[in-house]
mmCIF file of C-alpha atoms and ligand atoms in Angstrom:
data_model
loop_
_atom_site.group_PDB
_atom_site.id
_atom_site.type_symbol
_atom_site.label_atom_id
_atom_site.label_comp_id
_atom_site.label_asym_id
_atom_site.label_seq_id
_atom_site.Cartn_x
_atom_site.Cartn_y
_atom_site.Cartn_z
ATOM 1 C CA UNK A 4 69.266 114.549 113.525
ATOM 2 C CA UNK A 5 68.249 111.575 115.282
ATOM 3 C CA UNK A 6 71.033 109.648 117.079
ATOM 4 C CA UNK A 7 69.557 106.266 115.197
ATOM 5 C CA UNK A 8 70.568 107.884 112.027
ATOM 6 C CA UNK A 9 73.444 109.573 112.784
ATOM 7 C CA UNK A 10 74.622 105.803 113.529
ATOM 8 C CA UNK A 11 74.080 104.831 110.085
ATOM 9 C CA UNK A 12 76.488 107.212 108.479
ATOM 10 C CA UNK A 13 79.237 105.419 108.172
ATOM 11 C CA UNK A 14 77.734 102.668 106.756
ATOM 12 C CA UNK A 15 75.683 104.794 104.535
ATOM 13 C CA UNK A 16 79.214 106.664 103.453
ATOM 14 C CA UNK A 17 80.244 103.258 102.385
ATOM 15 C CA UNK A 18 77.505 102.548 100.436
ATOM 16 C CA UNK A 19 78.077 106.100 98.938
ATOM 17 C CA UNK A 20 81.493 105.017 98.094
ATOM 18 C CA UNK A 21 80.951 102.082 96.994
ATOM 19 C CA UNK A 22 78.174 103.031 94.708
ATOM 20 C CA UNK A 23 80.458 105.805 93.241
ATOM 21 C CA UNK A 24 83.653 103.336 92.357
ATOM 22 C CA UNK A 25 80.823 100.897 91.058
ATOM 23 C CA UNK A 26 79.448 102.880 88.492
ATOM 24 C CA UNK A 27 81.891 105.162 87.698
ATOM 25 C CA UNK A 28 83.301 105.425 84.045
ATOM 26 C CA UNK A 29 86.833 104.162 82.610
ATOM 27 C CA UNK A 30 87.897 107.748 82.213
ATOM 28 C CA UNK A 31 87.137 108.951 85.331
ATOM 29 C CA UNK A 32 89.066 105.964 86.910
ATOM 30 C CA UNK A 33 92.155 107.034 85.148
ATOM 31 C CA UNK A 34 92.375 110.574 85.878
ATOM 32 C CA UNK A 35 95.268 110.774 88.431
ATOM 33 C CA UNK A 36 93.692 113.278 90.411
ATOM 34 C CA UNK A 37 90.056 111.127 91.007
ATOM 35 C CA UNK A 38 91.259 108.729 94.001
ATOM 36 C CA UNK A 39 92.962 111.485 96.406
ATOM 37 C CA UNK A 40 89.994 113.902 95.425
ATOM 38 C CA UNK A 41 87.518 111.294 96.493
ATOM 39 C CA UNK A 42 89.934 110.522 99.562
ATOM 40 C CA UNK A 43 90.136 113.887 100.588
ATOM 41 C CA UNK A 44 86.692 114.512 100.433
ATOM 42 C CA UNK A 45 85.575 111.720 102.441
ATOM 43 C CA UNK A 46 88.076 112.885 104.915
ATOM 44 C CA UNK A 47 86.655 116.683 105.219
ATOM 45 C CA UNK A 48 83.211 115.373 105.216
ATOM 46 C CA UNK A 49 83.900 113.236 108.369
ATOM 47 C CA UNK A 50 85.693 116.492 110.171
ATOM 48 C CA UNK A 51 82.603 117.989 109.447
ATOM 49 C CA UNK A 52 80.524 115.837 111.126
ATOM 50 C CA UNK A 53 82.814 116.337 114.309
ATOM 51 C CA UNK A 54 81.164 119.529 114.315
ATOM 52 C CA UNK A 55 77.795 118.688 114.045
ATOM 53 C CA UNK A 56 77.889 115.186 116.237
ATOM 54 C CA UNK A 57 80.445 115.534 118.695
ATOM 55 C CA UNK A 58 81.618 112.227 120.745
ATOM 56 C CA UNK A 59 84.056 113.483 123.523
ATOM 57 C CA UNK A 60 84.484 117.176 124.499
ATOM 58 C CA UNK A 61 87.898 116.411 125.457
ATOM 59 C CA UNK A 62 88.794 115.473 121.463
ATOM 60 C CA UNK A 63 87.372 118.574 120.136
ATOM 61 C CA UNK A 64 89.537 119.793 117.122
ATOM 62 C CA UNK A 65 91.184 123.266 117.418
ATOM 63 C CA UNK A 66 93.935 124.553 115.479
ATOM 64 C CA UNK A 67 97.242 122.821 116.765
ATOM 65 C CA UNK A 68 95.801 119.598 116.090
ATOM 66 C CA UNK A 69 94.253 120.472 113.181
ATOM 67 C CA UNK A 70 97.363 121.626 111.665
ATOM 68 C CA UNK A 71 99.460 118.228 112.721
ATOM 69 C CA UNK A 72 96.398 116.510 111.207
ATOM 70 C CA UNK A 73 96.911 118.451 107.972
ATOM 71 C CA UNK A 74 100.696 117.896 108.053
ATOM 72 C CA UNK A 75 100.221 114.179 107.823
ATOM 73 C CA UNK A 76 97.222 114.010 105.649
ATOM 74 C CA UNK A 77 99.906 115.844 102.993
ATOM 75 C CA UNK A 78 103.026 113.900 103.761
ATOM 76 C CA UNK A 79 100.799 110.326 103.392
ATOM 77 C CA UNK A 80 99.205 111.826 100.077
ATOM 78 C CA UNK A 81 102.655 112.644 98.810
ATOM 79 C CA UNK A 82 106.433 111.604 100.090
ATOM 80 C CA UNK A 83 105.021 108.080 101.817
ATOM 81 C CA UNK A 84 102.532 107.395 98.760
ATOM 82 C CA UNK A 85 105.813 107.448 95.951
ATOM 83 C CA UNK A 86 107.841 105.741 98.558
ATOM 84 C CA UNK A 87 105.366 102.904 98.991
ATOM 85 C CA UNK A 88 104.658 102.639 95.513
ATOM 86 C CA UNK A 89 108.794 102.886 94.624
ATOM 87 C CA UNK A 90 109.936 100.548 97.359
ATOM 88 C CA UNK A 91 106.764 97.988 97.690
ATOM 89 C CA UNK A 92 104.370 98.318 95.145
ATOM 90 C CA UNK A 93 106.486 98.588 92.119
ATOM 91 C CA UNK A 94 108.733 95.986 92.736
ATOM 92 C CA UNK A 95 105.716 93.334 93.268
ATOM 93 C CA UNK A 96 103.930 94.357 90.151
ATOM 94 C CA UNK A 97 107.429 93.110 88.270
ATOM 95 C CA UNK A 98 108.155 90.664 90.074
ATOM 96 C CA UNK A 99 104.361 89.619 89.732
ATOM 97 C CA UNK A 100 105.135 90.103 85.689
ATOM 98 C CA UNK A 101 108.236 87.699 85.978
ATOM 99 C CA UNK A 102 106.821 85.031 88.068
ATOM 100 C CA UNK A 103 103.761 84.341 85.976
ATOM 101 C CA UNK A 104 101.264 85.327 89.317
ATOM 102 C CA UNK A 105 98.065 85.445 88.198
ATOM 103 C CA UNK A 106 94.559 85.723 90.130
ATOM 104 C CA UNK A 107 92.468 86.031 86.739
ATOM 105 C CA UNK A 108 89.258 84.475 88.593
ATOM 106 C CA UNK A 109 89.083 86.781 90.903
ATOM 107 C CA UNK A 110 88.709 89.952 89.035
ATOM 108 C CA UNK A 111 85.671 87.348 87.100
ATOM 109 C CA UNK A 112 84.396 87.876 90.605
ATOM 110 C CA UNK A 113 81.234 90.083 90.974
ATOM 111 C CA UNK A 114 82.334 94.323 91.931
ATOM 112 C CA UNK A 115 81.712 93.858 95.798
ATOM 113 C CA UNK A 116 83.680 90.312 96.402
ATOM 114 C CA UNK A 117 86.773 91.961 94.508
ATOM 115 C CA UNK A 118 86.392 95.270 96.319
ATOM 116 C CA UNK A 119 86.235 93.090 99.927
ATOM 117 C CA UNK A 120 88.432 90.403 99.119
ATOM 118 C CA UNK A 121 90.948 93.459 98.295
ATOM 119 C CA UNK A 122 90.468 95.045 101.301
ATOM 120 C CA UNK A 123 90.628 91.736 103.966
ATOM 121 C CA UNK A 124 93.438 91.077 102.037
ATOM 122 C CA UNK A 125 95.406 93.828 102.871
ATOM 123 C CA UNK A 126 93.811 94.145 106.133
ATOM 124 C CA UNK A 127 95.107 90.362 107.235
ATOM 125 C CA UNK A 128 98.888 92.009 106.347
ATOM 126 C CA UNK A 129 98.064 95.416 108.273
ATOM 127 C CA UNK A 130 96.718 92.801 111.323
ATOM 128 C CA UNK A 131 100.124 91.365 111.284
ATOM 129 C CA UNK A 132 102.015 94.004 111.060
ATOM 130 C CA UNK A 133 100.054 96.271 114.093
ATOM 131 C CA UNK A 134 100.003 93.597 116.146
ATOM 132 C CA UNK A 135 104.132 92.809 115.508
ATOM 133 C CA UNK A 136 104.566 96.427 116.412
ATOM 134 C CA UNK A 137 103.204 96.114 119.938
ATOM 135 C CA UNK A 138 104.907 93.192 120.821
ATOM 136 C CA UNK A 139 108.304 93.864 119.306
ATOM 137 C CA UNK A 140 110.062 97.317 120.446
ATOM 138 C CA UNK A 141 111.947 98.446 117.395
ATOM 139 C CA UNK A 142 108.613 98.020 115.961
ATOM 140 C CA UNK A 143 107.143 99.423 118.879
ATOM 141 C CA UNK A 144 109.154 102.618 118.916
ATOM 142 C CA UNK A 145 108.132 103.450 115.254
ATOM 143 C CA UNK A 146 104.624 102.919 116.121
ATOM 144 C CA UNK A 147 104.617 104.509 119.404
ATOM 145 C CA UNK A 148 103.973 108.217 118.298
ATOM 146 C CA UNK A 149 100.444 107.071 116.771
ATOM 147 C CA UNK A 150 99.284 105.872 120.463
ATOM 148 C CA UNK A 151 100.697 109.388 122.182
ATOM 149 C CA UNK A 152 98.195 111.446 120.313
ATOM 150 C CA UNK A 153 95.945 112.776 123.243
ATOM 151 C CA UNK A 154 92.497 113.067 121.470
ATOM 152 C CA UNK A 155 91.093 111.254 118.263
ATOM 153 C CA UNK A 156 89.387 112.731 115.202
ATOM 154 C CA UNK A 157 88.784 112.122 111.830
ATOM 155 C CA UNK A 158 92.593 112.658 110.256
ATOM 156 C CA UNK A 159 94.208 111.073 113.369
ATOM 157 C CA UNK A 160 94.939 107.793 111.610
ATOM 158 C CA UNK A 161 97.597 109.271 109.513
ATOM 159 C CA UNK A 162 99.349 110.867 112.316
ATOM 160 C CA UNK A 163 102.928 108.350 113.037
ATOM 161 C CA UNK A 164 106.467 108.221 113.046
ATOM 162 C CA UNK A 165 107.107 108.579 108.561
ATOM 163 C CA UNK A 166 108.814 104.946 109.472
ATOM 164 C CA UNK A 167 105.852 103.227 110.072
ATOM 165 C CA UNK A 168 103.533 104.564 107.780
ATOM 166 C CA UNK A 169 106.058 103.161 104.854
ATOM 167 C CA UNK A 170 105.710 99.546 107.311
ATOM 168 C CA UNK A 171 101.911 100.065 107.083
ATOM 169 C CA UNK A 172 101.746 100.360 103.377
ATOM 170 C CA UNK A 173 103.939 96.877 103.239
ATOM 171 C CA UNK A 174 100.946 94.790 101.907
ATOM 172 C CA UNK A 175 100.852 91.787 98.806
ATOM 173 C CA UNK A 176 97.477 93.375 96.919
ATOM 174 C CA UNK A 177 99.387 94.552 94.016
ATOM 175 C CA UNK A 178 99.904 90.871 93.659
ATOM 176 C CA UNK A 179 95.927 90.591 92.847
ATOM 177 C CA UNK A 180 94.510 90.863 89.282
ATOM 178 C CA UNK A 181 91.236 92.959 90.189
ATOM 179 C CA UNK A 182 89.238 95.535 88.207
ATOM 180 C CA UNK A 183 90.359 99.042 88.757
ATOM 181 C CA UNK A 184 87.436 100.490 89.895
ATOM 182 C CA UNK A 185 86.989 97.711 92.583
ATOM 183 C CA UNK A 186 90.917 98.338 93.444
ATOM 184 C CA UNK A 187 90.419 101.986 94.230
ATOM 185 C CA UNK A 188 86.772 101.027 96.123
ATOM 186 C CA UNK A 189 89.105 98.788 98.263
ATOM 187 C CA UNK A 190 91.295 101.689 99.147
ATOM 188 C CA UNK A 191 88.476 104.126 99.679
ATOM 189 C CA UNK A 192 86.458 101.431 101.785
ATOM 190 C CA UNK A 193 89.405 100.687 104.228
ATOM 191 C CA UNK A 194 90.001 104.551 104.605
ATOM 192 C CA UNK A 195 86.968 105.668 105.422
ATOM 193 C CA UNK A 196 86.340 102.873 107.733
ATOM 194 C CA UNK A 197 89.801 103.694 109.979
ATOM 195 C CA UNK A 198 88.948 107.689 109.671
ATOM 196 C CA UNK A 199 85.344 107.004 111.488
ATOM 197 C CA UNK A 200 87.693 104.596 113.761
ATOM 198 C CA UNK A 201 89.926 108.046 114.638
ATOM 199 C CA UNK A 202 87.191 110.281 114.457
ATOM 200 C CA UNK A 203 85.456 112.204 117.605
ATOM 201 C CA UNK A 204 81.618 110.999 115.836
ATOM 202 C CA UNK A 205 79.062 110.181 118.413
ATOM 203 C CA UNK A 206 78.137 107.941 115.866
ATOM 204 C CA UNK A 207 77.887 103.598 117.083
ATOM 205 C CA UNK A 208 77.294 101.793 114.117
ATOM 206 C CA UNK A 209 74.749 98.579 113.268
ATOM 207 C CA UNK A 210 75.918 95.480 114.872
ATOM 208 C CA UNK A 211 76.840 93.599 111.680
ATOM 209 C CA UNK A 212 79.099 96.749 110.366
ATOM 210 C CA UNK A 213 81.061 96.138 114.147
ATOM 211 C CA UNK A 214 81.350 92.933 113.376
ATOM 212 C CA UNK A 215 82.806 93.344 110.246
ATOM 213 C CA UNK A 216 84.710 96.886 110.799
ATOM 214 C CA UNK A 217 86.351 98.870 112.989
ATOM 215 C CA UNK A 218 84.363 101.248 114.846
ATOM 216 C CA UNK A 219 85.415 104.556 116.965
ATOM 217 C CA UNK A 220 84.245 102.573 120.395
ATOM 218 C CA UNK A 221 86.943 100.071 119.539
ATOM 219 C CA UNK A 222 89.553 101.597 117.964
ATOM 220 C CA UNK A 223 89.687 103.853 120.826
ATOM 221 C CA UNK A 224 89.558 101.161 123.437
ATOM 222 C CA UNK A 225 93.471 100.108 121.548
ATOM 223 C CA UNK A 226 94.262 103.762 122.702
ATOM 224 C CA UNK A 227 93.428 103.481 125.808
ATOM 225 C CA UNK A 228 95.519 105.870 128.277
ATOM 226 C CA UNK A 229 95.402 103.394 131.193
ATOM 227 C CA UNK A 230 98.287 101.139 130.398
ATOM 228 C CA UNK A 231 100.511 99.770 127.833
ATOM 229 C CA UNK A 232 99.282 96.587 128.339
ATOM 230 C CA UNK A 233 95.694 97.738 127.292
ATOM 231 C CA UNK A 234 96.662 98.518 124.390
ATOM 232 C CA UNK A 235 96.985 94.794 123.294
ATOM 233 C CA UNK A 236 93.780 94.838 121.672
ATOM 234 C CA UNK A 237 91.569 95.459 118.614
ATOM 235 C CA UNK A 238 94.920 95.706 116.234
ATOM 236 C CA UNK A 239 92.364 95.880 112.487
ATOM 237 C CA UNK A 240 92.883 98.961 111.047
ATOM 238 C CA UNK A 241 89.597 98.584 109.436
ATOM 239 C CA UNK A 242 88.770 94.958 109.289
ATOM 240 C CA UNK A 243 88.125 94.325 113.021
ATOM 241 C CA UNK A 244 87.184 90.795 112.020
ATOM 242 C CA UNK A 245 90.712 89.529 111.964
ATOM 243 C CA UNK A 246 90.697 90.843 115.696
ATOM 244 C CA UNK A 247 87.662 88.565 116.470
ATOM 245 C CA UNK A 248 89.364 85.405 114.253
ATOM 246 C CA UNK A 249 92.621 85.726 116.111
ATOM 247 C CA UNK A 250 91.590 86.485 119.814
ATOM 248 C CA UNK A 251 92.610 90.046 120.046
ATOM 249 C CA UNK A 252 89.369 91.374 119.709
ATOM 250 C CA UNK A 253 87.748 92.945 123.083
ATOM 251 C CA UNK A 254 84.687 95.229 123.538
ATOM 252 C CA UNK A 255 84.429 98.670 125.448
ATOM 253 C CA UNK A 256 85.638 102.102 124.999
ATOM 254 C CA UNK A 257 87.842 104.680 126.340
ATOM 255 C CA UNK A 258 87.385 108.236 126.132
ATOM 256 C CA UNK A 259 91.233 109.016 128.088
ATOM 257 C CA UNK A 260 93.385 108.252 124.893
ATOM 258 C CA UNK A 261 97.072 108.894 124.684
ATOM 259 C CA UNK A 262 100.347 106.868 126.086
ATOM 260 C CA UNK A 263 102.665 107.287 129.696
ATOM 261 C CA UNK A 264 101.764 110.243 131.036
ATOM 262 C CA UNK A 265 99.535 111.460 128.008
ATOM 263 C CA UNK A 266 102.008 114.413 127.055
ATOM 264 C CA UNK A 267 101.018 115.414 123.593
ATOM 265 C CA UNK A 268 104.434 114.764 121.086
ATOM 266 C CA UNK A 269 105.361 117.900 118.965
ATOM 267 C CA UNK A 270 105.893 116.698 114.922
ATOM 268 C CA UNK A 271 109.798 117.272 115.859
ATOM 269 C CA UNK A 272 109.570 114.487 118.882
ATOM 270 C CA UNK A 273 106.974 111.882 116.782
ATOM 271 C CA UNK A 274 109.670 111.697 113.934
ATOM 272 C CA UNK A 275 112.753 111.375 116.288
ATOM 273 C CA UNK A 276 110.997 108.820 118.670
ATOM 274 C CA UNK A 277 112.470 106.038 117.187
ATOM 275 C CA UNK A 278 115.751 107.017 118.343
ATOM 276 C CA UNK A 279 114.810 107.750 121.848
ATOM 277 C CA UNK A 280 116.453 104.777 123.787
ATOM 278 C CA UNK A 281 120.154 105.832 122.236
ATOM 279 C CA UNK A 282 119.484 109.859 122.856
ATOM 280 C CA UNK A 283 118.849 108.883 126.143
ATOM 281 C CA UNK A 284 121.404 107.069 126.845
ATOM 282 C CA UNK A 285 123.589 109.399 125.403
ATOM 283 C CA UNK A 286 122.685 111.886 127.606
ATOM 284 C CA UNK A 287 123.048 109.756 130.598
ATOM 285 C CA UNK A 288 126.483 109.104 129.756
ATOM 286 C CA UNK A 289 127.082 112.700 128.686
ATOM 287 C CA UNK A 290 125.639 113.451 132.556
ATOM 288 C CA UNK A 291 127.814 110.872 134.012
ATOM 289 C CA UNK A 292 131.238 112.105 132.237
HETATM 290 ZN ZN1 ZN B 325 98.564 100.335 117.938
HETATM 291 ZN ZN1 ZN B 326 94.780 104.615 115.725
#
């Protein structure tokens, strides 16, 4: 395939997934499997194209990674989906309910404003939140395991410390009175955007979708092996515009991802990262007695 349309795929998936929430039917909305099917899919079709279009060599999947990949895809889909609707979403629908909040103008709102005021919504929260956890470190050490991964691809954006992908599901949208099908093309939208922003696609996208959206040349610039301080950077998950709005937006690309001295984390170190600074010091007082 040429290279000029391999770079339109991910706007063309969006299109593709926007067309499909658009015009699909009620009942198809409310079967409970339809949104992780669709999800899922989007995600296997973008490991695909790893295959087909590679970007780096050096990110190429292979079964370890794979696996880890597959690990979190589950755990997100499952255990940190009922605990962020339990703990965050729940709780703002009622107290939505008892406080009168209302937003019934914006679901008059044609399918695509809902669907993108949905997702910048969320995206200004996840902005916040990203850029909190590289300049605070408890924040930092919960995010931390999501910059040591050593290579990108598609499902890398759900690999992290459980911790922070509950603090990355902390958004108001379930505050927002929006058609259901526009809801879930929110959700689909902002996923597929950050998996072609993890994934090893020698695919550059259209100016205006860069300026708009994350791409793979930025998002991998914010994972940048050569320092910390690098890092600082290009903090949308999928809205990149809030980068450009708030000054943290900077162009280029790395292809050396990964944190320190890039050693990959096993699932057993991500998830006990947080706790790092007090094992350590334990042992160094354990050493010292
Ligand atoms: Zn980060
Ligand atoms: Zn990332």
């Amino acid at each position: 395939m040429k290279q000029s349309l391999v770079n339109l795929l991910p706007p063309a998936t969006l299109a593709a997934i926007l067309a499909f929430w658009a015009f699909a039917p009620a009942e198809w909305v409310d079967l409970p499997w339809m949104l992780p099917v669709v999800g899922l899919a989007t995600l296997a079709f973008v490991q695909g194209l790893e295959l087909l279009f590679e970007r780096h060599p050096g990110w190429r999947i292979n079964r370890r990674e794979l696996a880890t990949d597959l690990f979190y895809v589950a755990l997100s889909y499952t255990v940190i989906g009922y605990a962020a609707d339990a703990l965050i979403h729940s709780p703002l629908r009622a107290l939505k309910e008892q406080w009168g909040i209302a937003t019934p103008w914006l679901a008059d709102m044609p399918f695509l404003v809902q669907a993108m005021a949905v997702l910048f919504t969320f995206e200004l929260g996840q902005y916040w939140m990203h850029r909190a956890m590289h300049d605070w470190t408890p924040l930092w050490l919960t995010h931390a395991p999501h910059h040591h991964v050593t290579q990108l691809n598609a499902a890398k954006g759900f690999v992290g410390n459980p911790v922070e992908l509950l603090l990355i599901s902390i958004g108001v949208t379930a505050l927002l009175d929006v058609d259901k099908n526009a809801l879930f093309a929110s959700f689909m939208v902002g996923g597929a955007i950050a998996t072609y922003a993890h994934a090893n696609v020698r695919a550059d996208p259209p100016i205006w979708y860069g300026f708009f959206f994350t791409t793979i040349r930025n998002h991998s610039l914010h994972h940048t092996a050569t320092s910390y301080e690098d890092t600082r950077c290009n903090y949308g998950n999928s809205v990149i515009f809030w980068d450009r709005l708030f000054g943290t937006y900077r162009d280029g690309e790395s292809a050396l991802v990964g944190q320190d001295d890039r050693k990959r984390l096993s699932i057993r170190e991500q998830w006990l990262f947080p706790l790092r600074p007090w094992l350590e010091k334990r042992k160094a007082g354990a050493g010292a007695g």
